[in-house]
mmCIF file with all atom_site columns, C-alpha atoms in Angstrom:
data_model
loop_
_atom_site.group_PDB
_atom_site.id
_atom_site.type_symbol
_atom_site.label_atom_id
_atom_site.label_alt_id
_atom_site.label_comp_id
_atom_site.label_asym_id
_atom_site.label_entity_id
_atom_site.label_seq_id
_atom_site.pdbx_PDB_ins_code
_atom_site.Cartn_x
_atom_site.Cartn_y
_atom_site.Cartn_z
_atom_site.occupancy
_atom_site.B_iso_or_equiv
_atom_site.pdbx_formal_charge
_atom_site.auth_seq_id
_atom_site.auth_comp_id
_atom_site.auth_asym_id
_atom_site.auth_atom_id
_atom_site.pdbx_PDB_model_num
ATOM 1   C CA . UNK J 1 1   ? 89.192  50.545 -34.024 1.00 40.00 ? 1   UNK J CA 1
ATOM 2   C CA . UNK J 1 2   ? 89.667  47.911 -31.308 1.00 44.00 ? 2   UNK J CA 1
ATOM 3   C CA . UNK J 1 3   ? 89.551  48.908 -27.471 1.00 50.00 ? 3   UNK J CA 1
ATOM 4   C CA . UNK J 1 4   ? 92.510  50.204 -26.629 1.00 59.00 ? 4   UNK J CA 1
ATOM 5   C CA . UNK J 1 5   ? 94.330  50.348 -23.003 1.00 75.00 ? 5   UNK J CA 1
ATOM 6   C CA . UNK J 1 6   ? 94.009  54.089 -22.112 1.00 90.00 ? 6   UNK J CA 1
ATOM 7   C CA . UNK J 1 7   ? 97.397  54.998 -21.430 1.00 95.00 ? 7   UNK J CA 1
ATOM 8   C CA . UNK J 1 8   ? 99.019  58.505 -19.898 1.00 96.00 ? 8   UNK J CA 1
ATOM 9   C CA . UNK J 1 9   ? 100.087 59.625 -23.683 1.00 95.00 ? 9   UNK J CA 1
ATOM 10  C CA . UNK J 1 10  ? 96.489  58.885 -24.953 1.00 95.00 ? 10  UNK J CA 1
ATOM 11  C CA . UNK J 1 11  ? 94.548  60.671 -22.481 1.00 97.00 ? 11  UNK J CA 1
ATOM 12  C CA . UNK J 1 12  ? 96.876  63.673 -22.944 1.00 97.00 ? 12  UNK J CA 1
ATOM 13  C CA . UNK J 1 13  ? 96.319  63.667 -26.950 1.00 96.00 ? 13  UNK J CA 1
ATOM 14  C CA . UNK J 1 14  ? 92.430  63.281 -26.152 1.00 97.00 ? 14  UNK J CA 1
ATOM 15  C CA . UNK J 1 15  ? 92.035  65.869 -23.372 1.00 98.00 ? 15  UNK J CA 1
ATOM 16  C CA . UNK J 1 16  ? 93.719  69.044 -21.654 1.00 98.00 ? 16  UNK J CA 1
ATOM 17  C CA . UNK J 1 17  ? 93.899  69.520 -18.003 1.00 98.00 ? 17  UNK J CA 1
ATOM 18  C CA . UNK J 1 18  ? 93.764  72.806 -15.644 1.00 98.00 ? 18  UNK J CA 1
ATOM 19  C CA . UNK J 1 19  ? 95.768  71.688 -12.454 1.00 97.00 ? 19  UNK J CA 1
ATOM 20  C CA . UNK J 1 20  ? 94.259  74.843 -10.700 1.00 97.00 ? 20  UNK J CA 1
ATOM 21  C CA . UNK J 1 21  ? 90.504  74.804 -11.712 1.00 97.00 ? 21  UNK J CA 1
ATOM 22  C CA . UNK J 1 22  ? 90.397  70.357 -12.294 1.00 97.00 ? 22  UNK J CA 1
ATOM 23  C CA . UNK J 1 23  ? 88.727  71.243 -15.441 1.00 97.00 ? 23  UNK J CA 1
ATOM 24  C CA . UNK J 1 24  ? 89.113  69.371 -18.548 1.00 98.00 ? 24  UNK J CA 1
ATOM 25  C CA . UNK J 1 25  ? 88.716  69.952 -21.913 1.00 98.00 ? 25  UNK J CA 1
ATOM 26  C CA . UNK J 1 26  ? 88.363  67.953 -25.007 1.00 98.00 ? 26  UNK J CA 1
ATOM 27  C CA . UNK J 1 27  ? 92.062  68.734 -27.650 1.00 97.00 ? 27  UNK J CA 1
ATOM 28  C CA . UNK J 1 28  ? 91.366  67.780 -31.612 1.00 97.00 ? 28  UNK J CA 1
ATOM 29  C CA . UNK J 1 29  ? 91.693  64.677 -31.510 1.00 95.00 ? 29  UNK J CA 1
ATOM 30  C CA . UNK J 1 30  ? 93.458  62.762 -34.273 1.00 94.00 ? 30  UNK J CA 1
ATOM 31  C CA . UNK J 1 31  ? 91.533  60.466 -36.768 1.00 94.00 ? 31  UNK J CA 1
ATOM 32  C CA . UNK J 1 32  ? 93.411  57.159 -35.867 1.00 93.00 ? 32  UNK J CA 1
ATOM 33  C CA . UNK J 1 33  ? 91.173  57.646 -32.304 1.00 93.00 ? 33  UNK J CA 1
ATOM 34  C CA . UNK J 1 34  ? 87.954  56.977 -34.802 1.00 93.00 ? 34  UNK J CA 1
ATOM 35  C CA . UNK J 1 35  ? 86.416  54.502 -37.214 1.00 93.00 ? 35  UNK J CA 1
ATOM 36  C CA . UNK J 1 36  ? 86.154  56.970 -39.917 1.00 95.00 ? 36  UNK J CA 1
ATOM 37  C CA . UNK J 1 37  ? 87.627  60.077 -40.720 1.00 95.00 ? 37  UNK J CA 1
ATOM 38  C CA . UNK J 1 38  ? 83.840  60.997 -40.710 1.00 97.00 ? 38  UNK J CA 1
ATOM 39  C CA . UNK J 1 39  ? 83.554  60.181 -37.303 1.00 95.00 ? 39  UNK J CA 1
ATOM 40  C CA . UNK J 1 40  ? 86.188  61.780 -36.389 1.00 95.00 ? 40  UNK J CA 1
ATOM 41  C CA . UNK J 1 41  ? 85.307  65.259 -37.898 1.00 96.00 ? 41  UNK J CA 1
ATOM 42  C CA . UNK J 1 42  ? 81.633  64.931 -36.498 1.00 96.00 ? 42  UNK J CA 1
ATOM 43  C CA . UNK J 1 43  ? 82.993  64.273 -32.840 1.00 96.00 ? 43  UNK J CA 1
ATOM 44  C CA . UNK J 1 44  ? 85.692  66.992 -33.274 1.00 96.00 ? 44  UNK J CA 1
ATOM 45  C CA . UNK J 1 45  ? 83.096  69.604 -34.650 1.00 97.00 ? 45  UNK J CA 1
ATOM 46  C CA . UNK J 1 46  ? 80.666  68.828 -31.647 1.00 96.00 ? 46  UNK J CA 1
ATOM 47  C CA . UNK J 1 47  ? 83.201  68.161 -28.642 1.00 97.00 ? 47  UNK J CA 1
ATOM 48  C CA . UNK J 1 48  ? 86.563  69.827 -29.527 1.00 97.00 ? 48  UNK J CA 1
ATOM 49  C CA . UNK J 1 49  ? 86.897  73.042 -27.127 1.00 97.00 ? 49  UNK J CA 1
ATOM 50  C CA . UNK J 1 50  ? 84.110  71.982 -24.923 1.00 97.00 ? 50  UNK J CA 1
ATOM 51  C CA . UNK J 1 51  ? 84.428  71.056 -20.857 1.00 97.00 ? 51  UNK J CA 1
ATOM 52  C CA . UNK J 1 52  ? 84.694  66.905 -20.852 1.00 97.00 ? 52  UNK J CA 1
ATOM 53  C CA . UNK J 1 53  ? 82.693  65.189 -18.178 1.00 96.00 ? 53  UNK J CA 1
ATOM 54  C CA . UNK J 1 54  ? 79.660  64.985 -16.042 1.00 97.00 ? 54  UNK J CA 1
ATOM 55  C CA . UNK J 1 55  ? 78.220  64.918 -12.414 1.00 97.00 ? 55  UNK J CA 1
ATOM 56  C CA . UNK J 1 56  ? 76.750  61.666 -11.395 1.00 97.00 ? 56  UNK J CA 1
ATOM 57  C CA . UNK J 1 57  ? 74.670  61.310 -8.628  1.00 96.00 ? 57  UNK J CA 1
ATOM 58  C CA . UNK J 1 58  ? 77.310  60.405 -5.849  1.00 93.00 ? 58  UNK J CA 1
ATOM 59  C CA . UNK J 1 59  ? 78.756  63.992 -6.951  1.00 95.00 ? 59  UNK J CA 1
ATOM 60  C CA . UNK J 1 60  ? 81.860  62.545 -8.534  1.00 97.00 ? 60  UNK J CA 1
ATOM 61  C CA . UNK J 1 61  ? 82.659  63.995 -12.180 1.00 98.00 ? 61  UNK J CA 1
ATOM 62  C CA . UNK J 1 62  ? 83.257  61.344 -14.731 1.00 97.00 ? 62  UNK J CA 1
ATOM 63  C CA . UNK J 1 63  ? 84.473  61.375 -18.309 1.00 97.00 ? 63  UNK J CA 1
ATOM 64  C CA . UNK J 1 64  ? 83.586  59.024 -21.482 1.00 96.00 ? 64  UNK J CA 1
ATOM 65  C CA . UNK J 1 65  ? 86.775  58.007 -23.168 1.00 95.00 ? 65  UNK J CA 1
ATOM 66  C CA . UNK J 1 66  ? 86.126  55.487 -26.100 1.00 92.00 ? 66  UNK J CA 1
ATOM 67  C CA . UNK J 1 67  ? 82.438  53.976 -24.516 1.00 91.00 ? 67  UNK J CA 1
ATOM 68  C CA . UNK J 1 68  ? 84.102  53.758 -21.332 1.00 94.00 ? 68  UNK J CA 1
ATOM 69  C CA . UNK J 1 69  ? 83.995  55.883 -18.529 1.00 96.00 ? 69  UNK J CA 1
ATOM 70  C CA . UNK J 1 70  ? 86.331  57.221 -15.952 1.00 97.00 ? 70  UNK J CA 1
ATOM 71  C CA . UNK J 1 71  ? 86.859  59.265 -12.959 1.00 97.00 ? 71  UNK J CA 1
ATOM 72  C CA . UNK J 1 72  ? 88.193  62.274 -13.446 1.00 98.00 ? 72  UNK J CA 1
ATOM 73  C CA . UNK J 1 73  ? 90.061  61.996 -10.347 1.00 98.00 ? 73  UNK J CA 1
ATOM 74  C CA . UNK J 1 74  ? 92.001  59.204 -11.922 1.00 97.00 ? 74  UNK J CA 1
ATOM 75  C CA . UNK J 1 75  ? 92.360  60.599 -15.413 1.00 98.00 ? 75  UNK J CA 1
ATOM 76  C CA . UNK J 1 76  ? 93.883  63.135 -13.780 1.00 98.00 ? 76  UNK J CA 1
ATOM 77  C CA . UNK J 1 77  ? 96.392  61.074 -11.868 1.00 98.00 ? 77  UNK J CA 1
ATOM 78  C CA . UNK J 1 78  ? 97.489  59.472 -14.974 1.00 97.00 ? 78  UNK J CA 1
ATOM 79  C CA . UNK J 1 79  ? 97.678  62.920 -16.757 1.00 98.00 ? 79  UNK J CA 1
ATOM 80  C CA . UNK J 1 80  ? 99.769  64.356 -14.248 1.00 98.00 ? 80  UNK J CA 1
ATOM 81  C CA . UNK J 1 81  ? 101.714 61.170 -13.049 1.00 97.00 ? 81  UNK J CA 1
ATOM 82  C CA . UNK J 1 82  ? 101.702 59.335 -16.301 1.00 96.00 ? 82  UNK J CA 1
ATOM 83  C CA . UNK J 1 83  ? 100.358 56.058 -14.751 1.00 95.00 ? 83  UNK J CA 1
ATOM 84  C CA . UNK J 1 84  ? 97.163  54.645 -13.064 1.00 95.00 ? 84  UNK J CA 1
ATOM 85  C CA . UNK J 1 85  ? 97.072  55.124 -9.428  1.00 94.00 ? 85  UNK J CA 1
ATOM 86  C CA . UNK J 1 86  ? 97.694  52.123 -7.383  1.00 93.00 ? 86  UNK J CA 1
ATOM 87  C CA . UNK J 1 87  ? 95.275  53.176 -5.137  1.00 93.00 ? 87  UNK J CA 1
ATOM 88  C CA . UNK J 1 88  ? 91.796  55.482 -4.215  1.00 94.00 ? 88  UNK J CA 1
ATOM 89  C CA . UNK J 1 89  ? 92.443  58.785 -5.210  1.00 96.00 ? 89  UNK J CA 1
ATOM 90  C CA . UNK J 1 90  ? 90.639  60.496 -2.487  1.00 94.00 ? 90  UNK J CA 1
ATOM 91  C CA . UNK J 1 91  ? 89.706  64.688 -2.239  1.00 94.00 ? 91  UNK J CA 1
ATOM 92  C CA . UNK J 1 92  ? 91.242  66.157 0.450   1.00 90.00 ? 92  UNK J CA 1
ATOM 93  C CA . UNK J 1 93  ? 88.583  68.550 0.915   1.00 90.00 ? 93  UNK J CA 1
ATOM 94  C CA . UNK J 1 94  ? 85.384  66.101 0.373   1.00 88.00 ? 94  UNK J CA 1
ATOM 95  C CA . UNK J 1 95  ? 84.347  67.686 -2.561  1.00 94.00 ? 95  UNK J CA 1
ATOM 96  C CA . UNK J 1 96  ? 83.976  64.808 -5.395  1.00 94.00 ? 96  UNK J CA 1
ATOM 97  C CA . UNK J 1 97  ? 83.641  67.577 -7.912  1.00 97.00 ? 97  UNK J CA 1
ATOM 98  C CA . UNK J 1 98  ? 86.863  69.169 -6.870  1.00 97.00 ? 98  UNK J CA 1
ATOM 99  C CA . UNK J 1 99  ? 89.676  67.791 -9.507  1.00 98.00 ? 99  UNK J CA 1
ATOM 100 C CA . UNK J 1 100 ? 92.010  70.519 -8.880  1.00 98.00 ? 100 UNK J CA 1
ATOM 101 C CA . UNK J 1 101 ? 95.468  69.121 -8.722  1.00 98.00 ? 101 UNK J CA 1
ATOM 102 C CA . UNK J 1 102 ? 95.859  70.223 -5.283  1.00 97.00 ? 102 UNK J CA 1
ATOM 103 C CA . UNK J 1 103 ? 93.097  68.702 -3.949  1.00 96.00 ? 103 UNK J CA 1
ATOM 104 C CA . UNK J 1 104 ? 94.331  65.021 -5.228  1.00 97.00 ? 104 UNK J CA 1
ATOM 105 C CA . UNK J 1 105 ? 96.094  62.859 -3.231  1.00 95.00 ? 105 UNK J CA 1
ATOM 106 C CA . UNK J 1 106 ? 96.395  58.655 -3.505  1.00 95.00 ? 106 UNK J CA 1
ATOM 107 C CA . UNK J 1 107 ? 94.691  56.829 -0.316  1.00 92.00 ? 107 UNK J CA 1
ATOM 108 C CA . UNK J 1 108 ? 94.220  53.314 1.078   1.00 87.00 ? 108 UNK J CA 1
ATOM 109 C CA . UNK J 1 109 ? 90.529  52.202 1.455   1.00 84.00 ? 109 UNK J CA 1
ATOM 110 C CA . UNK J 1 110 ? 91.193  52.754 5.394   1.00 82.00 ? 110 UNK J CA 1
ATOM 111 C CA . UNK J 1 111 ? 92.589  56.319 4.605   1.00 84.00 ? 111 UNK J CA 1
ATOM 112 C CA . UNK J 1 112 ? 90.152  57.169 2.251   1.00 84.00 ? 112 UNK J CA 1
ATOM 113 C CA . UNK J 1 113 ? 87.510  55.993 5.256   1.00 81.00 ? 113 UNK J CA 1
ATOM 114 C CA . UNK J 1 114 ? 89.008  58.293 7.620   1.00 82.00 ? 114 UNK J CA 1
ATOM 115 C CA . UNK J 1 115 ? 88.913  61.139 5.564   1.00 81.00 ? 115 UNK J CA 1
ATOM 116 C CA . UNK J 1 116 ? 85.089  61.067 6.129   1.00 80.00 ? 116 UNK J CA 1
ATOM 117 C CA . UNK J 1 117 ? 82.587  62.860 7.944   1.00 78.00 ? 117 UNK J CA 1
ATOM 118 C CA . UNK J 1 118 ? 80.594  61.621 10.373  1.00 78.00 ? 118 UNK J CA 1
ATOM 119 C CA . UNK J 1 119 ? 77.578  59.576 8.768   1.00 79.00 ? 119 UNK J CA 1
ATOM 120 C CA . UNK J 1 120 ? 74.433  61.148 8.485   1.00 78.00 ? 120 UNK J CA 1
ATOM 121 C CA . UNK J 1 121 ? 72.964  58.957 11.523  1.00 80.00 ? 121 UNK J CA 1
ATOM 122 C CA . UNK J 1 122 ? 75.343  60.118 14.193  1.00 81.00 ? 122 UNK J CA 1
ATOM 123 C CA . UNK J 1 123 ? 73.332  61.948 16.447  1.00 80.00 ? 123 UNK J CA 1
ATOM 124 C CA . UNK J 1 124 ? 75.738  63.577 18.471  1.00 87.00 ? 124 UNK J CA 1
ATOM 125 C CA . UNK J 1 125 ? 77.413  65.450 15.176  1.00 84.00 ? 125 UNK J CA 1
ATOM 126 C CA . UNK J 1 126 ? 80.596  64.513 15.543  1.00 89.00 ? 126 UNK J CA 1
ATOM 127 C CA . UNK J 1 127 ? 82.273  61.811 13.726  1.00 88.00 ? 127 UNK J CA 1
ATOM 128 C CA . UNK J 1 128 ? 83.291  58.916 16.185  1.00 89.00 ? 128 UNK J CA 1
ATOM 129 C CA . UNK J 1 129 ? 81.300  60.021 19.734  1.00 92.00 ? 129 UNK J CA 1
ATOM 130 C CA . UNK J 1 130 ? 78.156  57.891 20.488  1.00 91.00 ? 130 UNK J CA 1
ATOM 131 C CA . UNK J 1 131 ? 75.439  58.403 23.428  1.00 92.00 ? 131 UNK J CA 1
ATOM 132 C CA . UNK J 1 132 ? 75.817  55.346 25.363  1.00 92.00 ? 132 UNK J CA 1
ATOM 133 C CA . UNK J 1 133 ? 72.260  54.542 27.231  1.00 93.00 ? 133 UNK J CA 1
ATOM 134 C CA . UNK J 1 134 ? 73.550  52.453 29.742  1.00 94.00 ? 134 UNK J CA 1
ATOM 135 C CA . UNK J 1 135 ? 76.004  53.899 31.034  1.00 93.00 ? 135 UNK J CA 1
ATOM 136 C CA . UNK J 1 136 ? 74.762  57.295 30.723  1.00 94.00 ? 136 UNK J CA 1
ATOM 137 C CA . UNK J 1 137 ? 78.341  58.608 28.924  1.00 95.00 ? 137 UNK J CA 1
ATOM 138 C CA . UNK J 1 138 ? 79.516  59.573 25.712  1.00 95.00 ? 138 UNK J CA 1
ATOM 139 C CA . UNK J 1 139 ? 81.597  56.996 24.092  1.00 95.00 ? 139 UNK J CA 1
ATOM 140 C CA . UNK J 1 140 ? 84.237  57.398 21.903  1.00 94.00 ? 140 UNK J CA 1
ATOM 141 C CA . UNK J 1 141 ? 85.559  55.034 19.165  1.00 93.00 ? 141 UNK J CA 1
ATOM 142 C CA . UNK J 1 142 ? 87.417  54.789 15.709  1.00 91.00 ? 142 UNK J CA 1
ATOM 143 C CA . UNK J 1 143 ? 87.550  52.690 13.527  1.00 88.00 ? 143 UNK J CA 1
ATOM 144 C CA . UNK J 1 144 ? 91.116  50.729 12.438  1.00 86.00 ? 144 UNK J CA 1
ATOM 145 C CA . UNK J 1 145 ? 91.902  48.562 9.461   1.00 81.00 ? 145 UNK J CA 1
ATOM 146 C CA . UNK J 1 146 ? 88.054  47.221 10.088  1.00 81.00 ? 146 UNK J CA 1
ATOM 147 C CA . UNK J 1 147 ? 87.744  46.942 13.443  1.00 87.00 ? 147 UNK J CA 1
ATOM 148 C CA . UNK J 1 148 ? 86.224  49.177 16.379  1.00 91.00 ? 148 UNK J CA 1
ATOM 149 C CA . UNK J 1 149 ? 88.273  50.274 19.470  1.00 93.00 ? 149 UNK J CA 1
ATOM 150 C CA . UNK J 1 150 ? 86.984  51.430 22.128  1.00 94.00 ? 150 UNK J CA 1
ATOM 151 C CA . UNK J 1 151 ? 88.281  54.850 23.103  1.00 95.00 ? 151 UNK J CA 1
ATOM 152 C CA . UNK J 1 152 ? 86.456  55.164 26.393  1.00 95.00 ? 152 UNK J CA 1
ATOM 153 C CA . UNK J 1 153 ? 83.216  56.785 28.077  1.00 96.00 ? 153 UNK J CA 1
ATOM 154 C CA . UNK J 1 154 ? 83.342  60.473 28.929  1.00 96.00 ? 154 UNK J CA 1
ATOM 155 C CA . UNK J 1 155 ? 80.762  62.457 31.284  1.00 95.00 ? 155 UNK J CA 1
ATOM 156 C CA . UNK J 1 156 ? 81.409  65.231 28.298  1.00 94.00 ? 156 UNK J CA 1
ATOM 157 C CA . UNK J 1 157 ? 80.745  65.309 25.083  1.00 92.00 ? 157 UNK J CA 1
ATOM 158 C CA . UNK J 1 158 ? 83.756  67.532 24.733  1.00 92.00 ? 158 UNK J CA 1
ATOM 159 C CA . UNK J 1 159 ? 86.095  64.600 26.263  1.00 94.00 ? 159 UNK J CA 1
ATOM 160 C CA . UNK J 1 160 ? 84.747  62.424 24.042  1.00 94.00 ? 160 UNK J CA 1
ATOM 161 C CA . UNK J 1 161 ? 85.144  63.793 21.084  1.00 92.00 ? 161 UNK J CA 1
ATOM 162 C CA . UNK J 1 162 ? 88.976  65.362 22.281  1.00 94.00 ? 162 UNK J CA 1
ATOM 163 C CA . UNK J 1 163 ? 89.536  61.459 22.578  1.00 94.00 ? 163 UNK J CA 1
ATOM 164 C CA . UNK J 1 164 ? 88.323  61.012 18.966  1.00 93.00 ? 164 UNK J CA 1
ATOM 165 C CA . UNK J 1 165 ? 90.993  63.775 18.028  1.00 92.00 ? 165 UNK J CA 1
ATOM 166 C CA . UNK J 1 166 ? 93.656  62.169 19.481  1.00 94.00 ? 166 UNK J CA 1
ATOM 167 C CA . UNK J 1 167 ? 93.410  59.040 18.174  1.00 93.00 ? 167 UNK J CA 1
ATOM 168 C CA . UNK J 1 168 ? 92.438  60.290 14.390  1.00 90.00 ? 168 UNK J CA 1
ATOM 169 C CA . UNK J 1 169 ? 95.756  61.641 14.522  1.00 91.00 ? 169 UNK J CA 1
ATOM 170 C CA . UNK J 1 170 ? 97.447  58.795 15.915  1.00 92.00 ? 170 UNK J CA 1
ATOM 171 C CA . UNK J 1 171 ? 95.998  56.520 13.474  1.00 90.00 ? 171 UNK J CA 1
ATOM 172 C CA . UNK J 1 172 ? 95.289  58.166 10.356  1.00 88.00 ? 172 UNK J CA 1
ATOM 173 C CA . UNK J 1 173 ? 97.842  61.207 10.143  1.00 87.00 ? 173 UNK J CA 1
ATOM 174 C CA . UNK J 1 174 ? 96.844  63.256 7.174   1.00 87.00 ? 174 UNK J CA 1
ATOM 175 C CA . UNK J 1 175 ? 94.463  61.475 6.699   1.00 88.00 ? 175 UNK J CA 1
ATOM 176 C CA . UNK J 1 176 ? 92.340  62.407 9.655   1.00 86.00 ? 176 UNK J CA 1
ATOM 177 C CA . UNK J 1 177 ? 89.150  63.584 9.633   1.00 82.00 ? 177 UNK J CA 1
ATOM 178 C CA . UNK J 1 178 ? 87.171  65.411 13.113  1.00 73.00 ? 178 UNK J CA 1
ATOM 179 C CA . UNK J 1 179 ? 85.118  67.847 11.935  1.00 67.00 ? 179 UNK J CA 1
ATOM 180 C CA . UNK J 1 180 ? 82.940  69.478 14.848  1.00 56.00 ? 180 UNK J CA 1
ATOM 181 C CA . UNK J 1 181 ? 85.786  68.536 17.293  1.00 55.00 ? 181 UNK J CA 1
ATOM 182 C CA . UNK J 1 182 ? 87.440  71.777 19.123  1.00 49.00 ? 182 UNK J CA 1
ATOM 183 C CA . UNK J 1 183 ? 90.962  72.335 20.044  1.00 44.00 ? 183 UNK J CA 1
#
């Protein structure tokens, strides 16, 4: 058998999907899949019925199809949609693990930036306020399409980050992302 171009119709005759857990489990899959028809009893016999995937480090879930893996983020896009996505397929709620259907939406690279939380380094423990030593002020800033702007220097913390919120929204709609930030 020669590599084949994993389409929407062969992932669905290899695999079932639960849109409300993200689980997916390996079908009976025919012999023309295999080599050998004794192949392809010995991987049915040990795979058939069972969950299909595993966590790697970065806690994403990924799935061997044919020697080549996949996210299961994006099988499940082209299970559901019947294509590849064009794009990221980002988890709304963080969660790399998380393949429920719900969860799933398509992104940008900016969009699927923005719908992080603040890096581990940020002292101040919310995503996009800075101490500023000089000045003796918070500073706010976000990031757009690769470049910083400046959102200003605030005596509060509170400010700052309410200046964050603001312009999350503005730029990045759904997308946004201000965890720690009050009302």
């Amino acid at each position: 058998m020669s590599r084949i171009e994993l389409t929407a119709a062969y992932v669905r005759e290899c695999l079932d999907y639960n849109v409300e857990t993200g689980a997916f489990i390996w079908k009976l899959r025919p012999c023309e899949h295999f080599k050998s028809d004794r192949a392809c009893k010995a991987w049915n016999a040990r795979f058939c019925g069972r969950c299909a995937g595993s966590l790697r480090n970065d806690g994403y879930i990924h799935i061997c199809i044919d020697y080549r893996y996949y996210l299961a983020q994006r099988i499940a896009w082209i299970y559901m949609i019947g294509e590849w996505p064009n794009r990221i397929v980002d988890h709304y709620n963080l969660d790399g693990s998380d393949n429920r259907w719900i969860n799933l939406r398509e992104a940008s690279h900016s969009q699927n930036g923005a719908n992080r939380m603040a890096q581990r380094n940020n002292t101040s423990g919310i995503k996009g306020v800075y101490w500023f030593r000089q000045t003796k002020k918070w500073h706010a800033r976000i990031q757009v399409d690769g470049s910083y702007r400046h959102l200003g220097y605030f005596i509060t913390k509170a400010e700052a980050a309410l200046a964050y919120k603001k312009a999350a929204i503005e730029f990045y709609g759904e997308f946004a992302r201000f965890d720690g930030v009050a009302a």
